[in-house]
Amino acid sequence: MKRFIAMLLLNVHLFNLGGYQFVFQYFIHQSEIQIVKEIYENKIDATKLVEIKIPVHLPGIKKWDHYVRDNGQLQLKGVYYNYLRYKMSPDTMSFICIANSVKTRLVSANLVIAKEINDVPLSKKGHDQLKKSGTGNDYSFQVTYYQFVAFSTLLKAIASPIAYHVNDPYIESPGKPPNFTC
């Protein structure tokens, strides 16, 4: 009986150390699976779709006329979105998204519980809020410029066969090899 109680208390202790994280990651993964399944089965309500425009600096990109259908995730100011389509222009990226409210609530609850477990004081609203800056510089995207230059003269390829025909496979030697003695 003592062994059973010791194992039970050890399991409770190990769950308190890291089990919450595993449980939250499991539920977050299940919410992602559910929303992706809804996207593929076209069960998304068109009124819940949101267009998000993110400012970027990509001078080498031409403006796309139409949206490209692709799936992915993005996080913007603490809210998680699953995007369905996107298009690009030299100064903005536009995404057609649906908010993943279940994942947003689970991640914020995970932060609150993690702070309570680690005895970190909470703010008045329950968790730290991001500060808003109205400058529009919330995103940094480093641009690397490449320039490919074509050669001015073309090189002419010379075909030379690699194979060589050998008439006699034996090579004559001038004499005997030296004797090796220790």
Short mmCIF file of N, CA and C in Angstrom, two decimals:
data_model
loop_
_atom_site.label_atom_id
_atom_site.label_comp_id
_atom_site.label_asym_id
_atom_site.label_seq_id
_atom_site.Cartn_x
_atom_site.Cartn_y
_atom_site.Cartn_z
N MET A 1 0.83 -1.20 0.00
CA MET A 1 0.00 0.00 0.00
C MET A 1 0.87 1.27 0.00
N LYS A 2 1.98 1.20 0.75
CA LYS A 2 2.87 2.36 0.80
C LYS A 2 3.49 2.63 -0.57
N ARG A 3 3.80 1.55 -1.28
CA ARG A 3 4.38 1.69 -2.60
C ARG A 3 3.40 2.36 -3.55
N PHE A 4 2.14 1.98 -3.49
CA PHE A 4 1.10 2.57 -4.34
C PHE A 4 0.94 4.06 -4.04
N ILE A 5 0.91 4.43 -2.78
CA ILE A 5 0.76 5.85 -2.40
C ILE A 5 2.00 6.63 -2.84
N ALA A 6 3.19 6.04 -2.70
CA ALA A 6 4.41 6.72 -3.13
C ALA A 6 4.40 6.94 -4.64
N MET A 7 3.97 5.92 -5.39
CA MET A 7 3.90 6.08 -6.84
C MET A 7 2.84 7.10 -7.24
N LEU A 8 1.72 7.12 -6.55
CA LEU A 8 0.67 8.10 -6.83
C LEU A 8 1.16 9.52 -6.56
N LEU A 9 1.82 9.73 -5.43
CA LEU A 9 2.34 11.07 -5.12
C LEU A 9 3.45 11.48 -6.10
N LEU A 10 4.26 10.52 -6.54
CA LEU A 10 5.29 10.83 -7.52
C LEU A 10 4.66 11.23 -8.85
N ASN A 11 3.62 10.53 -9.27
CA ASN A 11 2.93 10.90 -10.51
C ASN A 11 2.27 12.27 -10.40
N VAL A 12 1.67 12.57 -9.26
CA VAL A 12 1.07 13.90 -9.07
C VAL A 12 2.14 14.97 -9.13
N HIS A 13 3.28 14.71 -8.52
CA HIS A 13 4.37 15.69 -8.54
C HIS A 13 4.90 15.89 -9.97
N LEU A 14 5.10 14.80 -10.70
CA LEU A 14 5.58 14.92 -12.08
C LEU A 14 4.57 15.62 -12.97
N PHE A 15 3.28 15.37 -12.75
CA PHE A 15 2.26 16.07 -13.52
C PHE A 15 2.29 17.56 -13.22
N ASN A 16 2.51 17.92 -11.95
CA ASN A 16 2.59 19.34 -11.60
C ASN A 16 3.83 20.00 -12.22
N LEU A 17 4.90 19.23 -12.40
CA LEU A 17 6.10 19.80 -13.00
C LEU A 17 5.92 20.09 -14.49
N GLY A 18 5.36 19.18 -15.25
CA GLY A 18 5.27 19.41 -16.68
C GLY A 18 4.05 18.85 -17.35
N GLY A 19 3.18 18.23 -16.61
CA GLY A 19 2.01 17.59 -17.21
C GLY A 19 1.02 18.57 -17.78
N TYR A 20 0.91 19.74 -17.15
CA TYR A 20 -0.02 20.76 -17.68
C TYR A 20 0.37 21.16 -19.09
N GLN A 21 1.66 21.28 -19.31
CA GLN A 21 2.14 21.68 -20.64
C GLN A 21 1.74 20.64 -21.68
N PHE A 22 1.90 19.35 -21.34
CA PHE A 22 1.53 18.30 -22.28
C PHE A 22 0.03 18.30 -22.55
N VAL A 23 -0.77 18.51 -21.52
CA VAL A 23 -2.23 18.52 -21.69
C VAL A 23 -2.65 19.69 -22.57
N PHE A 24 -2.08 20.87 -22.31
CA PHE A 24 -2.43 22.03 -23.14
C PHE A 24 -1.96 21.85 -24.58
N GLN A 25 -0.77 21.29 -24.78
CA GLN A 25 -0.30 21.06 -26.14
C GLN A 25 -1.19 20.06 -26.87
N TYR A 26 -1.70 19.07 -26.16
CA TYR A 26 -2.62 18.10 -26.77
C TYR A 26 -3.90 18.80 -27.22
N PHE A 27 -4.49 19.62 -26.33
CA PHE A 27 -5.73 20.29 -26.69
C PHE A 27 -5.53 21.33 -27.80
N ILE A 28 -4.40 22.00 -27.80
CA ILE A 28 -4.10 22.96 -28.87
C ILE A 28 -3.96 22.21 -30.20
N HIS A 29 -3.30 21.08 -30.18
CA HIS A 29 -3.16 20.28 -31.40
C HIS A 29 -4.52 19.79 -31.89
N GLN A 30 -5.39 19.38 -30.98
CA GLN A 30 -6.73 18.93 -31.38
C GLN A 30 -7.55 20.08 -31.98
N SER A 31 -7.39 21.30 -31.44
CA SER A 31 -8.13 22.44 -32.00
C SER A 31 -7.61 22.77 -33.40
N GLU A 32 -6.30 22.63 -33.62
CA GLU A 32 -5.76 22.86 -34.96
C GLU A 32 -6.26 21.82 -35.94
N ILE A 33 -6.33 20.57 -35.52
CA ILE A 33 -6.85 19.51 -36.39
C ILE A 33 -8.31 19.79 -36.74
N GLN A 34 -9.08 20.24 -35.77
CA GLN A 34 -10.51 20.49 -36.00
C GLN A 34 -10.71 21.62 -37.00
N ILE A 35 -9.96 22.72 -36.87
CA ILE A 35 -10.18 23.85 -37.78
C ILE A 35 -9.66 23.52 -39.18
N VAL A 36 -8.58 22.75 -39.30
CA VAL A 36 -8.09 22.36 -40.62
C VAL A 36 -9.09 21.42 -41.29
N LYS A 37 -9.70 20.54 -40.51
CA LYS A 37 -10.72 19.64 -41.06
C LYS A 37 -11.92 20.44 -41.57
N GLU A 38 -12.32 21.47 -40.84
CA GLU A 38 -13.42 22.34 -41.29
C GLU A 38 -13.04 23.08 -42.58
N ILE A 39 -11.79 23.49 -42.68
CA ILE A 39 -11.34 24.20 -43.88
C ILE A 39 -11.40 23.28 -45.08
N TYR A 40 -10.90 22.06 -44.94
CA TYR A 40 -10.88 21.13 -46.07
C TYR A 40 -12.27 20.64 -46.46
N GLU A 41 -13.20 20.62 -45.52
CA GLU A 41 -14.57 20.20 -45.83
C GLU A 41 -15.45 21.38 -46.22
N ASN A 42 -14.89 22.58 -46.35
CA ASN A 42 -15.59 23.81 -46.72
C ASN A 42 -16.76 24.09 -45.80
N LYS A 43 -16.57 23.92 -44.50
CA LYS A 43 -17.60 24.22 -43.51
C LYS A 43 -17.36 25.57 -42.85
N ILE A 44 -16.52 26.40 -43.45
CA ILE A 44 -16.20 27.72 -42.89
C ILE A 44 -17.28 28.70 -43.32
N ASP A 45 -17.80 29.42 -42.35
CA ASP A 45 -18.80 30.45 -42.64
C ASP A 45 -18.09 31.66 -43.24
N ALA A 46 -18.60 32.15 -44.37
CA ALA A 46 -17.96 33.28 -45.06
C ALA A 46 -18.02 34.56 -44.24
N THR A 47 -18.95 34.67 -43.31
CA THR A 47 -19.04 35.88 -42.49
C THR A 47 -17.94 35.93 -41.43
N LYS A 48 -17.30 34.80 -41.14
CA LYS A 48 -16.24 34.76 -40.14
C LYS A 48 -14.86 35.01 -40.74
N LEU A 49 -14.79 35.13 -42.06
CA LEU A 49 -13.51 35.37 -42.70
C LEU A 49 -13.08 36.82 -42.50
N VAL A 50 -11.79 37.00 -42.28
CA VAL A 50 -11.23 38.32 -42.01
C VAL A 50 -10.05 38.52 -42.96
N GLU A 51 -9.91 39.75 -43.48
CA GLU A 51 -8.74 40.06 -44.29
C GLU A 51 -7.73 40.81 -43.44
N ILE A 52 -6.53 40.29 -43.39
CA ILE A 52 -5.45 40.90 -42.62
C ILE A 52 -4.38 41.36 -43.60
N LYS A 53 -3.99 42.62 -43.48
CA LYS A 53 -2.93 43.17 -44.33
C LYS A 53 -1.73 43.47 -43.44
N ILE A 54 -0.60 42.92 -43.82
CA ILE A 54 0.63 43.10 -43.07
C ILE A 54 1.60 43.90 -43.92
N PRO A 55 2.10 45.02 -43.39
CA PRO A 55 3.04 45.82 -44.18
C PRO A 55 4.41 45.15 -44.25
N VAL A 56 4.94 45.05 -45.46
CA VAL A 56 6.27 44.49 -45.69
C VAL A 56 6.98 45.36 -46.72
N HIS A 57 8.26 45.15 -46.85
CA HIS A 57 9.04 45.89 -47.85
C HIS A 57 9.70 44.87 -48.76
N LEU A 58 9.07 44.59 -49.89
CA LEU A 58 9.58 43.63 -50.88
C LEU A 58 9.57 44.30 -52.25
N PRO A 59 10.57 45.09 -52.57
CA PRO A 59 10.54 45.84 -53.83
C PRO A 59 10.67 44.96 -55.07
N GLY A 60 11.18 43.75 -54.95
CA GLY A 60 11.35 42.90 -56.12
C GLY A 60 10.11 42.13 -56.51
N ILE A 61 9.06 42.20 -55.72
CA ILE A 61 7.84 41.44 -55.96
C ILE A 61 6.87 42.28 -56.78
N LYS A 62 6.27 41.69 -57.79
CA LYS A 62 5.22 42.38 -58.55
C LYS A 62 3.89 42.14 -57.85
N LYS A 63 2.95 43.02 -58.04
CA LYS A 63 1.64 42.91 -57.40
C LYS A 63 0.87 41.75 -58.02
N TRP A 64 0.35 40.89 -57.15
CA TRP A 64 -0.45 39.76 -57.60
C TRP A 64 -1.89 40.22 -57.77
N ASP A 65 -2.54 39.80 -58.84
CA ASP A 65 -3.92 40.21 -59.08
C ASP A 65 -4.92 39.39 -58.27
N HIS A 66 -4.63 38.11 -58.07
CA HIS A 66 -5.57 37.22 -57.42
C HIS A 66 -4.94 36.58 -56.19
N TYR A 67 -5.80 36.08 -55.32
CA TYR A 67 -5.33 35.37 -54.14
C TYR A 67 -4.90 33.96 -54.52
N VAL A 68 -3.88 33.46 -53.82
CA VAL A 68 -3.41 32.09 -54.00
C VAL A 68 -3.98 31.27 -52.85
N ARG A 69 -4.56 30.12 -53.21
CA ARG A 69 -5.16 29.27 -52.17
C ARG A 69 -4.05 28.47 -51.50
N ASP A 70 -3.90 28.68 -50.21
CA ASP A 70 -2.90 27.98 -49.42
C ASP A 70 -3.35 28.02 -47.97
N ASN A 71 -2.94 27.05 -47.20
CA ASN A 71 -3.33 27.00 -45.79
C ASN A 71 -2.10 27.20 -44.92
N GLY A 72 -2.31 27.84 -43.79
CA GLY A 72 -1.22 28.05 -42.85
C GLY A 72 -1.75 28.76 -41.62
N GLN A 73 -0.84 29.10 -40.72
CA GLN A 73 -1.22 29.77 -39.49
C GLN A 73 -0.38 31.02 -39.31
N LEU A 74 -0.97 31.99 -38.65
CA LEU A 74 -0.22 33.16 -38.25
C LEU A 74 -0.78 33.69 -36.94
N GLN A 75 0.07 34.40 -36.22
CA GLN A 75 -0.30 34.98 -34.94
C GLN A 75 -0.11 36.48 -35.04
N LEU A 76 -1.13 37.21 -34.66
CA LEU A 76 -1.07 38.66 -34.74
C LEU A 76 -1.64 39.23 -33.45
N LYS A 77 -0.79 39.87 -32.67
CA LYS A 77 -1.16 40.51 -31.42
C LYS A 77 -1.90 39.57 -30.47
N GLY A 78 -1.37 38.38 -30.33
CA GLY A 78 -1.91 37.43 -29.37
C GLY A 78 -3.08 36.62 -29.86
N VAL A 79 -3.55 36.85 -31.07
CA VAL A 79 -4.68 36.11 -31.64
C VAL A 79 -4.15 35.21 -32.75
N TYR A 80 -4.58 33.97 -32.74
CA TYR A 80 -4.13 33.01 -33.73
C TYR A 80 -5.15 32.93 -34.87
N TYR A 81 -4.63 32.89 -36.10
CA TYR A 81 -5.47 32.82 -37.30
C TYR A 81 -4.99 31.66 -38.17
N ASN A 82 -5.92 31.07 -38.88
CA ASN A 82 -5.60 30.12 -39.94
C ASN A 82 -5.96 30.80 -41.24
N TYR A 83 -4.96 30.97 -42.12
CA TYR A 83 -5.27 31.65 -43.37
C TYR A 83 -5.61 30.64 -44.45
N LEU A 84 -6.51 31.07 -45.34
CA LEU A 84 -6.99 30.23 -46.42
C LEU A 84 -6.37 30.64 -47.75
N ARG A 85 -6.20 31.95 -47.94
CA ARG A 85 -5.65 32.49 -49.18
C ARG A 85 -4.76 33.68 -48.84
N TYR A 86 -3.85 33.97 -49.75
CA TYR A 86 -3.02 35.17 -49.57
C TYR A 86 -2.60 35.71 -50.94
N LYS A 87 -2.24 36.99 -50.94
CA LYS A 87 -1.64 37.60 -52.13
C LYS A 87 -0.62 38.62 -51.65
N MET A 88 0.30 38.94 -52.55
CA MET A 88 1.41 39.81 -52.18
C MET A 88 1.51 40.99 -53.12
N SER A 89 2.04 42.06 -52.59
CA SER A 89 2.39 43.24 -53.35
C SER A 89 3.72 43.75 -52.77
N PRO A 90 4.34 44.71 -53.40
CA PRO A 90 5.64 45.17 -52.89
C PRO A 90 5.59 45.75 -51.48
N ASP A 91 4.43 46.22 -51.03
CA ASP A 91 4.38 46.83 -49.70
C ASP A 91 3.47 46.12 -48.70
N THR A 92 2.64 45.18 -49.13
CA THR A 92 1.75 44.49 -48.18
C THR A 92 1.58 43.02 -48.56
N MET A 93 1.28 42.23 -47.54
CA MET A 93 0.83 40.85 -47.73
C MET A 93 -0.60 40.80 -47.20
N SER A 94 -1.52 40.33 -48.02
CA SER A 94 -2.92 40.25 -47.63
C SER A 94 -3.30 38.80 -47.42
N PHE A 95 -3.91 38.52 -46.28
CA PHE A 95 -4.33 37.17 -45.94
C PHE A 95 -5.83 37.15 -45.73
N ILE A 96 -6.51 36.13 -46.24
CA ILE A 96 -7.91 35.86 -45.90
C ILE A 96 -7.86 34.78 -44.83
N CYS A 97 -8.32 35.12 -43.62
CA CYS A 97 -8.12 34.26 -42.45
C CYS A 97 -9.44 33.98 -41.74
N ILE A 98 -9.37 32.98 -40.88
CA ILE A 98 -10.42 32.71 -39.91
C ILE A 98 -9.74 32.65 -38.55
N ALA A 99 -10.34 33.31 -37.57
CA ALA A 99 -9.75 33.34 -36.24
C ALA A 99 -9.89 31.98 -35.57
N ASN A 100 -8.81 31.51 -34.97
CA ASN A 100 -8.83 30.26 -34.22
C ASN A 100 -8.98 30.63 -32.75
N SER A 101 -10.22 30.88 -32.35
CA SER A 101 -10.49 31.36 -31.00
C SER A 101 -10.20 30.30 -29.95
N VAL A 102 -10.37 29.03 -30.29
CA VAL A 102 -10.10 27.97 -29.32
C VAL A 102 -8.62 27.94 -28.97
N LYS A 103 -7.76 28.02 -29.98
CA LYS A 103 -6.32 28.02 -29.73
C LYS A 103 -5.90 29.26 -28.96
N THR A 104 -6.50 30.41 -29.29
CA THR A 104 -6.17 31.65 -28.58
C THR A 104 -6.50 31.53 -27.10
N ARG A 105 -7.70 31.00 -26.80
CA ARG A 105 -8.09 30.84 -25.38
C ARG A 105 -7.20 29.83 -24.67
N LEU A 106 -6.86 28.73 -25.34
CA LEU A 106 -6.02 27.72 -24.70
C LEU A 106 -4.62 28.25 -24.42
N VAL A 107 -4.05 28.99 -25.34
CA VAL A 107 -2.70 29.53 -25.13
C VAL A 107 -2.70 30.56 -24.00
N SER A 108 -3.73 31.42 -23.96
CA SER A 108 -3.78 32.41 -22.87
C SER A 108 -4.02 31.73 -21.52
N ALA A 109 -4.85 30.68 -21.50
CA ALA A 109 -5.07 29.94 -20.25
C ALA A 109 -3.80 29.22 -19.82
N ASN A 110 -3.05 28.71 -20.78
CA ASN A 110 -1.78 28.05 -20.48
C ASN A 110 -0.81 29.05 -19.86
N LEU A 111 -0.77 30.27 -20.37
CA LEU A 111 0.12 31.29 -19.80
C LEU A 111 -0.28 31.64 -18.37
N VAL A 112 -1.58 31.76 -18.14
CA VAL A 112 -2.07 32.11 -16.80
C VAL A 112 -1.73 31.01 -15.81
N ILE A 113 -1.98 29.77 -16.19
CA ILE A 113 -1.71 28.66 -15.28
C ILE A 113 -0.21 28.51 -15.04
N ALA A 114 0.59 28.69 -16.07
CA ALA A 114 2.05 28.59 -15.91
C ALA A 114 2.56 29.67 -14.96
N LYS A 115 2.00 30.86 -15.04
CA LYS A 115 2.42 31.94 -14.13
C LYS A 115 1.97 31.66 -12.70
N GLU A 116 0.79 31.08 -12.55
CA GLU A 116 0.32 30.75 -11.20
C GLU A 116 1.16 29.63 -10.58
N ILE A 117 1.52 28.65 -11.39
CA ILE A 117 2.32 27.54 -10.87
C ILE A 117 3.71 28.02 -10.48
N ASN A 118 4.29 28.90 -11.28
CA ASN A 118 5.64 29.39 -11.02
C ASN A 118 5.67 30.60 -10.08
N ASP A 119 4.53 30.95 -9.50
CA ASP A 119 4.41 32.07 -8.55
C ASP A 119 4.88 33.39 -9.13
N VAL A 120 4.54 33.63 -10.39
CA VAL A 120 4.83 34.91 -11.03
C VAL A 120 3.59 35.78 -10.84
N PRO A 121 3.75 37.02 -10.34
CA PRO A 121 2.56 37.85 -10.14
C PRO A 121 1.90 38.20 -11.46
N LEU A 122 0.58 38.17 -11.46
CA LEU A 122 -0.20 38.46 -12.65
C LEU A 122 -0.59 39.93 -12.70
N SER A 123 -0.86 40.41 -13.88
CA SER A 123 -1.35 41.78 -14.01
C SER A 123 -2.84 41.80 -13.63
N LYS A 124 -3.46 42.96 -13.67
CA LYS A 124 -4.86 43.09 -13.27
C LYS A 124 -5.81 42.32 -14.18
N LYS A 125 -5.45 42.19 -15.45
CA LYS A 125 -6.34 41.52 -16.41
C LYS A 125 -6.12 40.02 -16.45
N GLY A 126 -5.22 39.47 -15.67
CA GLY A 126 -5.01 38.03 -15.65
C GLY A 126 -3.75 37.60 -16.36
N HIS A 127 -3.35 38.30 -17.38
CA HIS A 127 -2.10 38.01 -18.06
C HIS A 127 -1.61 39.28 -18.73
N ASP A 128 -0.35 39.28 -19.07
CA ASP A 128 0.27 40.48 -19.65
C ASP A 128 -0.31 40.76 -21.03
N GLN A 129 -0.62 42.01 -21.27
CA GLN A 129 -1.12 42.44 -22.57
C GLN A 129 0.04 43.04 -23.36
N LEU A 130 -0.03 42.89 -24.66
CA LEU A 130 1.00 43.48 -25.51
C LEU A 130 0.75 44.99 -25.63
N LYS A 131 1.82 45.75 -25.62
CA LYS A 131 1.69 47.19 -25.79
C LYS A 131 1.52 47.49 -27.27
N LYS A 132 0.61 48.40 -27.57
CA LYS A 132 0.37 48.76 -28.96
C LYS A 132 1.24 49.95 -29.33
N SER A 133 1.84 49.85 -30.48
CA SER A 133 2.59 50.98 -30.99
C SER A 133 1.98 51.34 -32.33
N GLY A 134 1.59 52.56 -32.48
CA GLY A 134 0.88 53.00 -33.67
C GLY A 134 1.79 53.37 -34.83
N THR A 135 3.05 53.03 -34.76
CA THR A 135 3.97 53.45 -35.82
C THR A 135 3.89 52.53 -37.04
N GLY A 136 3.34 51.35 -36.90
CA GLY A 136 3.26 50.43 -38.02
C GLY A 136 4.54 49.63 -38.22
N ASN A 137 5.47 49.73 -37.30
CA ASN A 137 6.73 49.01 -37.39
C ASN A 137 6.70 47.76 -36.51
N ASP A 138 5.57 47.10 -36.44
CA ASP A 138 5.45 45.91 -35.61
C ASP A 138 6.15 44.71 -36.25
N TYR A 139 6.42 44.78 -37.53
CA TYR A 139 6.95 43.64 -38.25
C TYR A 139 8.30 44.01 -38.85
N SER A 140 9.25 43.14 -38.66
CA SER A 140 10.55 43.36 -39.29
C SER A 140 10.81 42.19 -40.21
N PHE A 141 11.06 42.49 -41.45
CA PHE A 141 11.32 41.50 -42.47
C PHE A 141 12.56 41.93 -43.20
N GLN A 142 13.65 41.25 -42.96
CA GLN A 142 14.92 41.64 -43.56
C GLN A 142 14.92 41.24 -45.02
N VAL A 143 15.28 42.18 -45.87
CA VAL A 143 15.29 41.95 -47.30
C VAL A 143 16.74 41.86 -47.75
N THR A 144 17.04 40.82 -48.48
CA THR A 144 18.37 40.65 -49.05
C THR A 144 18.25 40.82 -50.55
N TYR A 145 19.07 41.68 -51.09
CA TYR A 145 19.02 41.96 -52.51
C TYR A 145 19.99 41.06 -53.25
N TYR A 146 19.51 40.43 -54.29
CA TYR A 146 20.34 39.62 -55.17
C TYR A 146 20.24 40.18 -56.57
N GLN A 147 21.33 40.09 -57.30
CA GLN A 147 21.31 40.51 -58.68
C GLN A 147 22.08 39.47 -59.49
N PHE A 148 21.37 38.83 -60.41
CA PHE A 148 21.98 37.82 -61.24
C PHE A 148 22.32 38.45 -62.58
N VAL A 149 23.56 38.29 -63.00
CA VAL A 149 24.03 38.90 -64.23
C VAL A 149 24.39 37.78 -65.20
N ALA A 150 23.92 37.91 -66.44
CA ALA A 150 24.26 36.93 -67.47
C ALA A 150 25.65 37.24 -68.01
N PHE A 151 26.37 36.21 -68.43
CA PHE A 151 27.69 36.41 -69.01
C PHE A 151 27.55 37.08 -70.37
N SER A 152 28.52 37.93 -70.69
CA SER A 152 28.43 38.63 -71.96
C SER A 152 28.90 37.75 -73.12
N THR A 153 29.79 36.82 -72.89
CA THR A 153 30.24 35.92 -73.94
C THR A 153 29.89 34.49 -73.55
N LEU A 154 29.46 33.75 -74.51
CA LEU A 154 29.14 32.35 -74.26
C LEU A 154 30.38 31.51 -74.52
N LEU A 155 30.62 30.56 -73.70
CA LEU A 155 31.76 29.67 -73.87
C LEU A 155 31.34 28.51 -74.76
N LYS A 156 32.23 28.15 -75.68
CA LYS A 156 31.94 27.06 -76.58
C LYS A 156 32.43 25.77 -75.94
N ALA A 157 31.57 24.80 -75.88
CA ALA A 157 31.91 23.52 -75.27
C ALA A 157 32.70 22.69 -76.26
N ILE A 158 33.82 22.16 -75.82
CA ILE A 158 34.64 21.31 -76.66
C ILE A 158 34.45 19.88 -76.18
N ALA A 159 33.99 19.03 -77.07
CA ALA A 159 33.76 17.63 -76.73
C ALA A 159 35.05 16.87 -76.89
N SER A 160 35.54 16.28 -75.84
CA SER A 160 36.73 15.44 -75.92
C SER A 160 36.40 14.11 -75.24
N PRO A 161 36.66 13.01 -75.93
CA PRO A 161 36.32 11.71 -75.34
C PRO A 161 37.24 11.39 -74.17
N ILE A 162 36.69 10.76 -73.20
CA ILE A 162 37.45 10.41 -72.02
C ILE A 162 38.09 9.02 -72.19
N ALA A 163 37.48 8.14 -72.94
CA ALA A 163 37.96 6.77 -73.09
C ALA A 163 39.25 6.75 -73.92
N TYR A 164 40.15 5.83 -73.60
CA TYR A 164 41.42 5.66 -74.31
C TYR A 164 41.61 4.18 -74.53
N HIS A 165 41.93 3.82 -75.76
CA HIS A 165 42.06 2.40 -76.11
C HIS A 165 43.49 1.94 -75.82
N VAL A 166 43.63 0.88 -75.03
CA VAL A 166 44.93 0.34 -74.68
C VAL A 166 45.11 -0.97 -75.45
N ASN A 167 46.19 -1.06 -76.23
CA ASN A 167 46.45 -2.28 -77.00
C ASN A 167 46.99 -3.40 -76.13
N ASP A 168 47.96 -3.08 -75.27
CA ASP A 168 48.60 -4.10 -74.45
C ASP A 168 48.38 -3.74 -72.98
N PRO A 169 47.73 -4.61 -72.20
CA PRO A 169 47.45 -4.25 -70.81
C PRO A 169 48.66 -4.32 -69.90
N TYR A 170 49.82 -4.89 -70.37
CA TYR A 170 50.98 -5.02 -69.52
C TYR A 170 51.93 -3.86 -69.74
N ILE A 171 52.50 -3.37 -68.67
CA ILE A 171 53.47 -2.29 -68.74
C ILE A 171 54.84 -2.88 -68.45
N GLU A 172 55.78 -2.61 -69.35
CA GLU A 172 57.12 -3.15 -69.14
C GLU A 172 57.86 -2.30 -68.13
N SER A 173 58.60 -2.99 -67.29
CA SER A 173 59.41 -2.28 -66.29
C SER A 173 60.88 -2.40 -66.67
N PRO A 174 61.72 -1.44 -66.27
CA PRO A 174 63.11 -1.48 -66.66
C PRO A 174 63.90 -2.56 -65.95
N GLY A 175 63.46 -3.13 -64.91
CA GLY A 175 64.23 -4.15 -64.20
C GLY A 175 63.44 -4.71 -63.04
N LYS A 176 64.16 -5.35 -62.14
CA LYS A 176 63.50 -5.93 -60.97
C LYS A 176 63.31 -4.85 -59.91
N PRO A 177 62.30 -5.02 -59.09
CA PRO A 177 62.16 -4.07 -57.99
C PRO A 177 63.24 -4.30 -56.95
N PRO A 178 63.56 -3.30 -56.15
CA PRO A 178 64.62 -3.47 -55.15
C PRO A 178 64.20 -4.45 -54.08
N ASN A 179 65.22 -5.11 -53.48
CA ASN A 179 64.96 -6.05 -52.39
C ASN A 179 64.68 -5.29 -51.12
N PHE A 180 63.72 -5.79 -50.35
CA PHE A 180 63.37 -5.15 -49.09
C PHE A 180 63.90 -6.01 -47.97
N THR A 181 64.79 -5.49 -47.17
CA THR A 181 65.34 -6.26 -46.05
C THR A 181 65.22 -5.45 -44.78
N CYS A 182 65.04 -6.14 -43.70
CA CYS A 182 64.92 -5.46 -42.42
C CYS A 182 66.23 -5.33 -41.72
#
